[in-house]
Structures are given as structure tokens and as C-alpha cells.
Amino acid sequence: MRYWYLLTVSFLLVACQPSQPSKIEQYNKAKTKANQHLELEFKHSIEAQITNESKQVIDASDFVVSKKVVQELENALASVGQSVETAEEHKNTIPTIDSIGRTATTSFIEKKPNNGAMLLNVRNYQDTYNNVQKLSKKYAFNIVNELEQTGDFYKGNTMEIYITPENFETVLSEFRDLAVVIRQKQVWQQKEKKDYLPIISQIKTTQAHLASLDRQLEKSTVLEDQLKLKDKISAALQELNLAKLNAASILSNPAYSTFTLAFYQNLEMAKPKAATFSAGFSSNLVIGWAGFKQFILDAALVWPYIIIGLLFLGIVLLAVGNSRKKSRQFKLQMLHGQTLQQQKMVQPIRPITTSKN
């Protein structure tokens, strides 16, 4: 029977184990989950930003040009309104126009600025915020957007910053020094826009086209043809004015790098205290007893099978007990018989006495 006692005690010890994690474990798990969610959200926002940049429609302010291309643009704008070439000069100008277009495209590719993003874990939120403001004055970058957020376990800020390409690496190094831990960092180049049309080539080809239309208008004597030529000249002038506006926008909008800076400080909430041994034992005992009772209720469906099994086990045990009892009695009888036989064999033989007459 002692084996049944051991089995029962072991079962009760297992049932008394806590079925739920402690409050400290729950706190640490929630904190880790919050940080992981923050990092994942930042990563998704940067991926969406890169995707949106690649899908944006080309705009004059997106062009990045070298000093040589800037000079070409200024010369092209200065030439607008001046006398245009003759037909022979126009034929000789076409290869030059193509060459200028290739130069502008090459300089655009070579001068693409870098964009970046960083997620920083900082020691003190307010100090970091003040340092970023100081850096904005030192390196003359613009904070065009900022979003402050406060969660259960952190306080943070996400800033969108415009930086001149020349200061990009320096500012990146300054931001790196603000962090206790750099959670994420990503740097990428601005992608070349599709359907890129060099402004210089557009201005010169439009000027040449206008010159050709003007010569045709001077030679034309048919009124209907003159009206058609005037409509074409009007459309070409609109195209030329649009190219001039784009060129002026390029000259007035210098290239810039976009940087997304996100930093946050961990907030230490009131941690639950570790329970003492007596309190923990009492709590575990209550939880374990509740679990044991629930187990008994859940096992109600199998109780008939358990009872039948116990009956069979009792019958088997009784049969085994009776068999052992009969075997023991038989052995005792055999032993008793052997003992009697031995006693008879060792009895002394009485001598025969004769009487004398």
C-alpha cells in the first residue's frame, strides 16, 4: 500500500504547481512584446516610405544636378527669346543636344543623395530631443514633421528631417552618438525616376522646333495652313514655358536628403514584487487545489471506466491473495506432515523384557 501513498503524494505535488506565470514574468513578457512591436512598426514604415519614393511622379524638385548641368540650364534659359538657328544649324545641333542630355542623366545618377532612417534607444528622452534641436541649428537641417508617442513601456518621437547631401554623413554620425543602442539603421540612395527627360535637351529641341515653325509660317501663303502653324507654335510655346518653369525650379530647389529619426526611452513601470515563500506557497497551493478539483470534474467522463478497472483490479488482487493463501496452507500442511514423519522415525525402540521363572 505504500506505493499508493507515494503515487497520491506525487500527484498532489504536481497538481499544486502554479498554472500561470508569475506577475514579474508577465511584466517582462509584455515589455519585450512592446519593444518588438515598436521595432516592427518602424521597419514597416521605412519600407513603405522607400516604396512610395520609388512610385512618386517626377517633379522638378526631385532632380539632382551637378554644377555643370546648372550652368547649362542657365545658358539654356538665357538663350530663350534670342534668335534661333537656321535649318542647317538645327541639323548640326541635334548631336550636341543628345550629348547634353546624356551628360545631365549621368550627373543625375552620380549625384544621387542618400536617404536614411535610424531607430535609437536613448537614456533620456528630453535630453535627446534638446540635442537634436541643437544639431538642427548647427548643421542647418529642417525638421519638417515630428510625432511624439507615449506607450506603457516607452516614450518616443519620430522626426522627418531634410538635410543637405554634403552634411548627411556628418549628421548620421552625430545621431549615432545620441544612442545607447541603435535598434535599426538603414541608408539608401534615391532611385532614378522613370521617364526622365533632361530639361536642357527639352528647351533646346523646343526652341529648334519653334524656329522651324516660324520659318514655315513665313513661307506659307495659304490661310488654313497658317492657322494650323499658329496652333502648333502656341503649343510649342506652352511646352517651352513649362520647361523653363522646371529649369527655374531646379535652380531654386537644391537637392536634399531625407532622414527619418526615431528615438525612444524605456519607461520603468512599477514592477510587481517577488512573492515571499509563504505567500507563494499559499498562492500555489490554492491554485493547485483549484486545478486538482477541476481535474476531478474533467475526469468525470472517464470515471465509469476507472471504476470498472478498479473492480477488475480488485478481483485480480483477491484471486492472487486467495491463491497465495491456499499455497501457504498447502505448504504448512506439507511441512506439518514431514515433521510428524520425522518424529515417528526418530522414536527409540523399547527393549523386550523376559520374565525368569
Short mmCIF file of C-alpha atoms in Angstrom, two decimals:
data_model
loop_
_atom_site.label_atom_id
_atom_site.label_comp_id
_atom_site.label_asym_id
_atom_site.label_seq_id
_atom_site.Cartn_x
_atom_site.Cartn_y
_atom_site.Cartn_z
CA MET A 1 0.00 0.00 0.00
CA ARG A 2 2.92 2.34 0.47
CA TYR A 3 3.22 2.63 -3.31
CA TRP A 4 -0.30 4.03 -3.48
CA TYR A 5 0.64 6.67 -0.93
CA LEU A 6 3.70 7.67 -2.94
CA LEU A 7 1.64 7.92 -6.13
CA THR A 8 -1.01 10.07 -4.42
CA VAL A 9 1.58 12.43 -2.89
CA SER A 10 3.36 12.83 -6.24
CA PHE A 11 0.10 13.62 -7.96
CA LEU A 12 -0.81 16.26 -5.37
CA LEU A 13 2.63 17.87 -5.67
CA VAL A 14 2.25 18.14 -9.43
CA ALA A 15 -1.29 19.50 -9.07
CA CYS A 16 -0.11 22.17 -6.63
CA GLN A 17 2.34 23.68 -9.13
CA PRO A 18 1.28 27.17 -10.37
CA SER A 19 -0.69 27.00 -13.59
CA GLN A 20 0.01 30.66 -14.53
CA PRO A 21 3.27 32.62 -14.91
CA SER A 22 4.22 34.99 -12.13
CA LYS A 23 3.49 38.72 -12.33
CA ILE A 24 7.17 39.52 -12.93
CA GLU A 25 7.26 37.09 -15.86
CA GLN A 26 4.11 38.65 -17.28
CA TYR A 27 5.62 42.14 -16.91
CA ASN A 28 8.88 41.20 -18.67
CA LYS A 29 6.99 39.42 -21.43
CA ALA A 30 4.74 42.44 -22.05
CA LYS A 31 7.76 44.78 -22.11
CA THR A 32 9.61 42.63 -24.63
CA LYS A 33 6.49 42.38 -26.79
CA ALA A 34 6.04 46.18 -26.76
CA ASN A 35 9.65 46.76 -27.89
CA GLN A 36 9.34 44.18 -30.65
CA HIS A 37 6.12 45.82 -31.85
CA LEU A 38 7.84 49.23 -31.91
CA GLU A 39 10.76 47.93 -33.98
CA LEU A 40 8.47 46.07 -36.39
CA GLU A 41 6.26 49.13 -36.86
CA PHE A 42 9.32 51.30 -37.61
CA LYS A 43 10.63 48.76 -40.13
CA HIS A 44 7.30 48.63 -41.96
CA SER A 45 7.05 52.44 -42.08
CA ILE A 46 10.53 52.72 -43.64
CA GLU A 47 9.73 50.03 -46.21
CA ALA A 48 6.54 51.90 -47.11
CA GLN A 49 8.49 55.16 -47.38
CA ILE A 50 11.02 53.63 -49.80
CA THR A 51 8.22 52.13 -51.87
CA ASN A 52 6.37 55.44 -52.05
CA GLU A 53 9.52 57.29 -53.10
CA SER A 54 10.06 54.90 -56.00
CA LYS A 55 6.45 55.35 -57.17
CA GLN A 56 6.26 59.14 -56.94
CA VAL A 57 5.67 61.12 -60.12
CA ILE A 58 8.74 63.02 -61.29
CA ASP A 59 8.89 66.56 -60.04
CA ALA A 60 11.37 69.31 -60.78
CA SER A 61 12.42 69.48 -57.15
CA ASP A 62 13.47 65.82 -57.31
CA PHE A 63 16.18 66.45 -59.89
CA VAL A 64 19.77 66.32 -58.66
CA VAL A 65 22.22 68.06 -60.95
CA SER A 66 25.88 68.98 -60.90
CA LYS A 67 27.34 72.48 -61.27
CA LYS A 68 27.99 71.83 -64.95
CA VAL A 69 24.34 71.00 -65.56
CA VAL A 70 23.29 74.08 -63.58
CA GLN A 71 25.44 76.19 -65.92
CA GLU A 72 23.86 74.50 -68.93
CA LEU A 73 20.41 75.24 -67.54
CA GLU A 74 21.26 78.89 -67.01
CA ASN A 75 22.62 79.15 -70.56
CA ALA A 76 19.50 77.47 -71.94
CA LEU A 77 17.25 79.87 -70.07
CA ALA A 78 19.32 82.83 -71.26
CA SER A 79 19.02 81.66 -74.84
CA VAL A 80 15.22 81.66 -74.70
CA GLY A 81 13.91 84.65 -76.62
CA GLN A 82 17.11 85.11 -78.61
CA SER A 83 17.41 84.48 -82.32
CA VAL A 84 17.22 80.81 -83.22
CA GLU A 85 19.30 78.82 -85.63
CA THR A 86 18.72 78.26 -89.29
CA ALA A 87 17.72 74.88 -90.67
CA GLU A 88 21.37 73.93 -91.33
CA GLU A 89 22.36 75.00 -87.81
CA HIS A 90 19.44 72.97 -86.43
CA LYS A 91 20.74 69.80 -88.13
CA ASN A 92 24.20 70.36 -86.66
CA THR A 93 22.74 71.00 -83.19
CA ILE A 94 20.91 67.70 -82.76
CA PRO A 95 24.00 65.59 -81.85
CA THR A 96 25.03 68.27 -79.34
CA ILE A 97 21.58 68.17 -77.75
CA ASP A 98 21.76 64.38 -77.33
CA SER A 99 25.19 64.72 -75.79
CA ILE A 100 23.93 67.28 -73.29
CA GLY A 101 21.01 65.02 -72.40
CA ARG A 102 23.36 62.11 -71.67
CA THR A 103 25.59 64.35 -69.55
CA ALA A 104 22.65 65.53 -67.49
CA THR A 105 21.45 61.98 -66.93
CA THR A 106 24.91 60.79 -65.92
CA SER A 107 25.38 63.64 -63.47
CA PHE A 108 21.95 62.86 -62.01
CA ILE A 109 22.94 59.25 -61.36
CA GLU A 110 26.33 60.16 -59.92
CA LYS A 111 24.95 62.86 -57.63
CA LYS A 112 22.00 60.98 -56.16
CA PRO A 113 21.78 61.87 -52.45
CA ASN A 114 21.44 59.31 -49.70
CA ASN A 115 18.32 58.90 -47.61
CA GLY A 116 18.38 57.23 -44.22
CA ALA A 117 16.49 56.09 -41.14
CA MET A 118 17.53 55.20 -37.60
CA LEU A 119 15.74 53.82 -34.55
CA LEU A 120 17.59 54.70 -31.35
CA ASN A 121 17.14 53.56 -27.78
CA VAL A 122 18.23 56.55 -25.67
CA ARG A 123 18.87 57.05 -21.97
CA ASN A 124 16.85 60.26 -21.55
CA TYR A 125 14.12 61.38 -23.94
CA GLN A 126 14.17 65.11 -23.16
CA ASP A 127 17.97 65.40 -23.36
CA THR A 128 17.98 63.66 -26.73
CA TYR A 129 15.21 65.91 -28.02
CA ASN A 130 17.16 69.02 -26.97
CA ASN A 131 20.34 67.69 -28.59
CA VAL A 132 18.53 67.11 -31.89
CA GLN A 133 17.28 70.71 -31.82
CA LYS A 134 20.84 71.93 -31.24
CA LEU A 135 22.12 69.82 -34.13
CA SER A 136 19.42 71.26 -36.41
CA LYS A 137 20.85 74.74 -35.80
CA LYS A 138 24.45 73.59 -36.11
CA TYR A 139 24.02 71.75 -39.43
CA ALA A 140 21.06 73.77 -40.73
CA PHE A 141 18.70 70.86 -41.35
CA ASN A 142 14.93 71.20 -41.24
CA ILE A 143 12.63 69.11 -39.05
CA VAL A 144 9.56 69.10 -41.27
CA ASN A 145 7.50 66.67 -39.22
CA GLU A 146 7.59 65.07 -35.78
CA LEU A 147 5.30 62.69 -33.93
CA GLU A 148 5.60 62.12 -30.18
CA GLN A 149 4.22 58.90 -28.73
CA THR A 150 3.96 57.57 -25.19
CA GLY A 151 3.23 53.91 -24.53
CA ASP A 152 3.07 51.76 -21.43
CA PHE A 153 6.78 50.95 -21.58
CA TYR A 154 8.36 53.73 -23.66
CA LYS A 155 8.22 57.38 -24.67
CA GLY A 156 9.43 58.26 -28.14
CA ASN A 157 9.47 60.67 -31.06
CA THR A 158 9.66 60.20 -34.81
CA MET A 159 11.08 63.07 -36.88
CA GLU A 160 11.28 63.59 -40.63
CA ILE A 161 14.36 65.66 -41.42
CA TYR A 162 15.67 67.30 -44.60
CA ILE A 163 19.48 67.51 -44.76
CA THR A 164 21.84 68.83 -47.41
CA PRO A 165 23.62 65.87 -49.06
CA GLU A 166 27.02 67.29 -48.05
CA ASN A 167 26.15 67.03 -44.33
CA PHE A 168 24.41 63.66 -44.50
CA GLU A 169 27.28 61.50 -43.20
CA THR A 170 28.22 64.03 -40.51
CA VAL A 171 24.67 64.28 -39.18
CA LEU A 172 24.36 60.50 -39.33
CA SER A 173 27.44 60.19 -37.10
CA GLU A 174 26.03 62.78 -34.68
CA PHE A 175 22.76 60.87 -34.40
CA ARG A 176 24.67 57.65 -33.78
CA ASP A 177 26.36 59.23 -30.75
CA LEU A 178 22.98 60.01 -29.17
CA ALA A 179 22.02 56.36 -28.78
CA VAL A 180 22.57 53.86 -26.05
CA VAL A 181 21.63 51.12 -28.51
CA ILE A 182 21.00 51.50 -32.26
CA ARG A 183 17.99 49.27 -32.80
CA GLN A 184 17.75 49.76 -36.55
CA LYS A 185 19.67 51.67 -39.21
CA GLN A 186 19.09 51.88 -42.94
CA VAL A 187 20.64 54.02 -45.68
CA TRP A 188 19.59 54.01 -49.33
CA GLN A 189 20.11 56.12 -52.43
CA GLN A 190 17.35 57.97 -54.18
CA LYS A 191 16.23 55.86 -57.10
CA GLU A 192 16.41 57.24 -60.60
CA LYS A 193 12.96 58.33 -61.73
CA LYS A 194 11.40 56.61 -64.71
CA ASP A 195 10.65 58.54 -67.93
CA TYR A 196 13.42 61.02 -67.14
CA LEU A 197 13.60 63.80 -69.70
CA PRO A 198 16.59 66.18 -69.45
CA ILE A 199 15.34 69.74 -69.20
CA ILE A 200 18.22 71.18 -71.22
CA SER A 201 17.52 68.95 -74.19
CA GLN A 202 13.80 69.77 -73.96
CA ILE A 203 14.45 73.52 -74.01
CA LYS A 204 16.82 73.37 -76.99
CA THR A 205 14.72 70.97 -79.04
CA THR A 206 11.61 73.08 -78.39
CA GLN A 207 13.50 76.21 -79.46
CA ALA A 208 14.61 74.50 -82.66
CA HIS A 209 11.06 73.31 -83.30
CA LEU A 210 9.74 76.85 -82.82
CA ALA A 211 12.32 78.19 -85.27
CA SER A 212 11.25 75.64 -87.85
CA LEU A 213 7.57 76.53 -87.36
CA ASP A 214 8.34 80.25 -87.69
CA ARG A 215 10.14 79.66 -90.99
CA GLN A 216 7.24 77.59 -92.28
CA LEU A 217 4.80 80.32 -91.25
CA GLU A 218 6.82 82.96 -93.14
CA LYS A 219 6.82 80.88 -96.30
CA SER A 220 3.18 79.81 -96.09
CA THR A 221 0.60 81.66 -98.22
CA VAL A 222 -2.45 79.50 -97.52
CA LEU A 223 -4.64 80.83 -94.70
CA GLU A 224 -5.65 77.38 -93.46
CA ASP A 225 -2.02 76.26 -93.23
CA GLN A 226 -1.11 79.47 -91.42
CA LEU A 227 -3.80 78.82 -88.77
CA LYS A 228 -2.53 75.27 -88.23
CA LEU A 229 1.05 76.52 -87.91
CA LYS A 230 -0.01 79.15 -85.38
CA ASP A 231 -1.72 76.47 -83.28
CA LYS A 232 1.47 74.40 -83.35
CA ILE A 233 3.53 77.44 -82.41
CA SER A 234 1.21 78.14 -79.48
CA ALA A 235 1.54 74.53 -78.25
CA ALA A 236 5.32 74.65 -78.63
CA LEU A 237 5.46 77.91 -76.65
CA GLN A 238 3.47 76.31 -73.84
CA GLU A 239 5.88 73.37 -73.80
CA LEU A 240 8.83 75.76 -73.74
CA ASN A 241 7.35 77.77 -70.87
CA LEU A 242 6.79 74.56 -68.89
CA ALA A 243 10.39 73.53 -69.47
CA LYS A 244 11.51 76.99 -68.34
CA LEU A 245 9.49 76.64 -65.13
CA ASN A 246 11.02 73.22 -64.46
CA ALA A 247 14.51 74.57 -65.06
CA ALA A 248 13.87 77.52 -62.76
CA SER A 249 12.52 75.13 -60.13
CA ILE A 250 15.67 73.01 -60.35
CA LEU A 251 17.87 76.06 -59.90
CA SER A 252 15.83 77.36 -56.96
CA ASN A 253 15.35 73.98 -55.20
CA PRO A 254 18.68 72.48 -54.16
CA ALA A 255 18.97 68.75 -53.59
CA TYR A 256 18.33 67.42 -50.10
CA SER A 257 18.44 64.12 -48.25
CA THR A 258 15.50 62.79 -46.28
CA PHE A 259 16.22 61.26 -42.89
CA THR A 260 13.75 59.59 -40.54
CA LEU A 261 14.95 59.71 -36.95
CA ALA A 262 13.04 57.77 -34.29
CA PHE A 263 14.23 57.60 -30.70
CA TYR A 264 12.60 56.30 -27.53
CA GLN A 265 13.30 55.95 -23.83
CA ASN A 266 12.26 52.87 -21.87
CA LEU A 267 9.84 53.69 -19.07
CA GLU A 268 10.24 51.56 -15.97
CA MET A 269 6.78 50.90 -14.64
CA ALA A 270 6.17 49.79 -11.05
CA LYS A 271 7.45 46.24 -11.14
CA PRO A 272 5.49 43.67 -9.15
CA LYS A 273 7.47 42.43 -6.16
CA ALA A 274 8.50 38.84 -5.93
CA ALA A 275 6.24 36.96 -3.54
CA THR A 276 7.71 35.57 -0.31
CA PHE A 277 7.97 31.83 0.21
CA SER A 278 4.91 31.61 2.45
CA ALA A 279 2.81 33.81 0.18
CA GLY A 280 4.00 31.98 -2.90
CA PHE A 281 3.36 28.59 -1.31
CA SER A 282 -0.14 29.61 -0.22
CA SER A 283 -0.94 31.03 -3.66
CA ASN A 284 0.42 27.94 -5.40
CA LEU A 285 -1.49 25.68 -3.03
CA VAL A 286 -4.78 27.47 -3.74
CA ILE A 287 -4.15 27.42 -7.49
CA GLY A 288 -3.06 23.79 -7.35
CA TRP A 289 -6.09 22.70 -5.33
CA ALA A 290 -8.38 24.51 -7.78
CA GLY A 291 -6.60 22.76 -10.62
CA PHE A 292 -6.93 19.41 -8.87
CA LYS A 293 -10.68 19.88 -8.38
CA GLN A 294 -11.04 20.93 -12.00
CA PHE A 295 -9.16 17.81 -13.00
CA ILE A 296 -11.57 15.68 -10.97
CA LEU A 297 -14.53 17.32 -12.71
CA ASP A 298 -12.95 16.93 -16.13
CA ALA A 299 -12.28 13.27 -15.41
CA ALA A 300 -15.99 12.61 -14.69
CA LEU A 301 -16.43 11.33 -18.23
CA VAL A 302 -13.93 8.56 -17.67
CA TRP A 303 -14.91 7.66 -14.10
CA PRO A 304 -17.07 4.64 -15.17
CA TYR A 305 -14.07 3.16 -16.94
CA ILE A 306 -11.91 3.89 -13.91
CA ILE A 307 -14.41 2.13 -11.59
CA ILE A 308 -14.64 -0.90 -13.88
CA GLY A 309 -10.87 -1.03 -14.00
CA LEU A 310 -10.68 -0.83 -10.21
CA LEU A 311 -13.21 -3.68 -9.89
CA PHE A 312 -11.19 -5.86 -12.22
CA LEU A 313 -8.08 -4.92 -10.31
CA GLY A 314 -9.79 -5.84 -7.00
CA ILE A 315 -10.91 -9.20 -8.40
CA VAL A 316 -7.41 -9.92 -9.63
CA LEU A 317 -5.93 -8.92 -6.28
CA LEU A 318 -8.44 -11.15 -4.41
CA ALA A 319 -7.70 -14.06 -6.69
CA VAL A 320 -3.99 -13.57 -6.21
CA GLY A 321 -4.48 -13.31 -2.43
CA ASN A 322 -6.57 -16.50 -2.27
CA SER A 323 -4.07 -18.32 -4.40
CA ARG A 324 -1.24 -17.23 -2.15
CA LYS A 325 -3.26 -18.20 0.95
CA LYS A 326 -4.02 -21.69 -0.39
CA SER A 327 -0.43 -22.12 -1.42
CA ARG A 328 0.70 -21.09 2.05
CA GLN A 329 -1.74 -23.51 3.72
CA PHE A 330 -0.63 -26.33 1.45
CA LYS A 331 2.99 -25.65 2.30
CA LEU A 332 2.16 -25.61 6.01
CA GLN A 333 0.35 -28.93 5.73
CA MET A 334 3.24 -30.47 3.85
CA LEU A 335 5.66 -29.16 6.42
CA HIS A 336 3.50 -30.50 9.26
CA GLY A 337 3.31 -33.91 7.64
CA GLN A 338 7.04 -34.05 7.13
CA THR A 339 7.58 -33.10 10.76
CA LEU A 340 5.31 -35.89 12.04
CA GLN A 341 7.00 -38.41 9.81
CA GLN A 342 10.41 -37.41 11.06
CA GLN A 343 9.24 -37.63 14.66
CA LYS A 344 7.99 -41.17 14.11
CA MET A 345 11.24 -42.20 12.53
CA VAL A 346 13.41 -40.97 15.39
CA GLN A 347 11.34 -42.54 18.24
CA PRO A 348 13.56 -45.00 20.32
CA ILE A 349 12.77 -48.73 20.12
CA ARG A 350 11.74 -50.21 23.50
CA PRO A 351 13.71 -53.32 24.60
CA ILE A 352 11.80 -56.65 25.02
CA THR A 353 11.85 -57.87 28.65
CA THR A 354 11.68 -61.64 29.58
CA SER A 355 10.46 -62.99 32.90
CA LYS A 356 12.53 -65.55 34.89
CA ASN A 357 10.81 -68.42 36.42
#
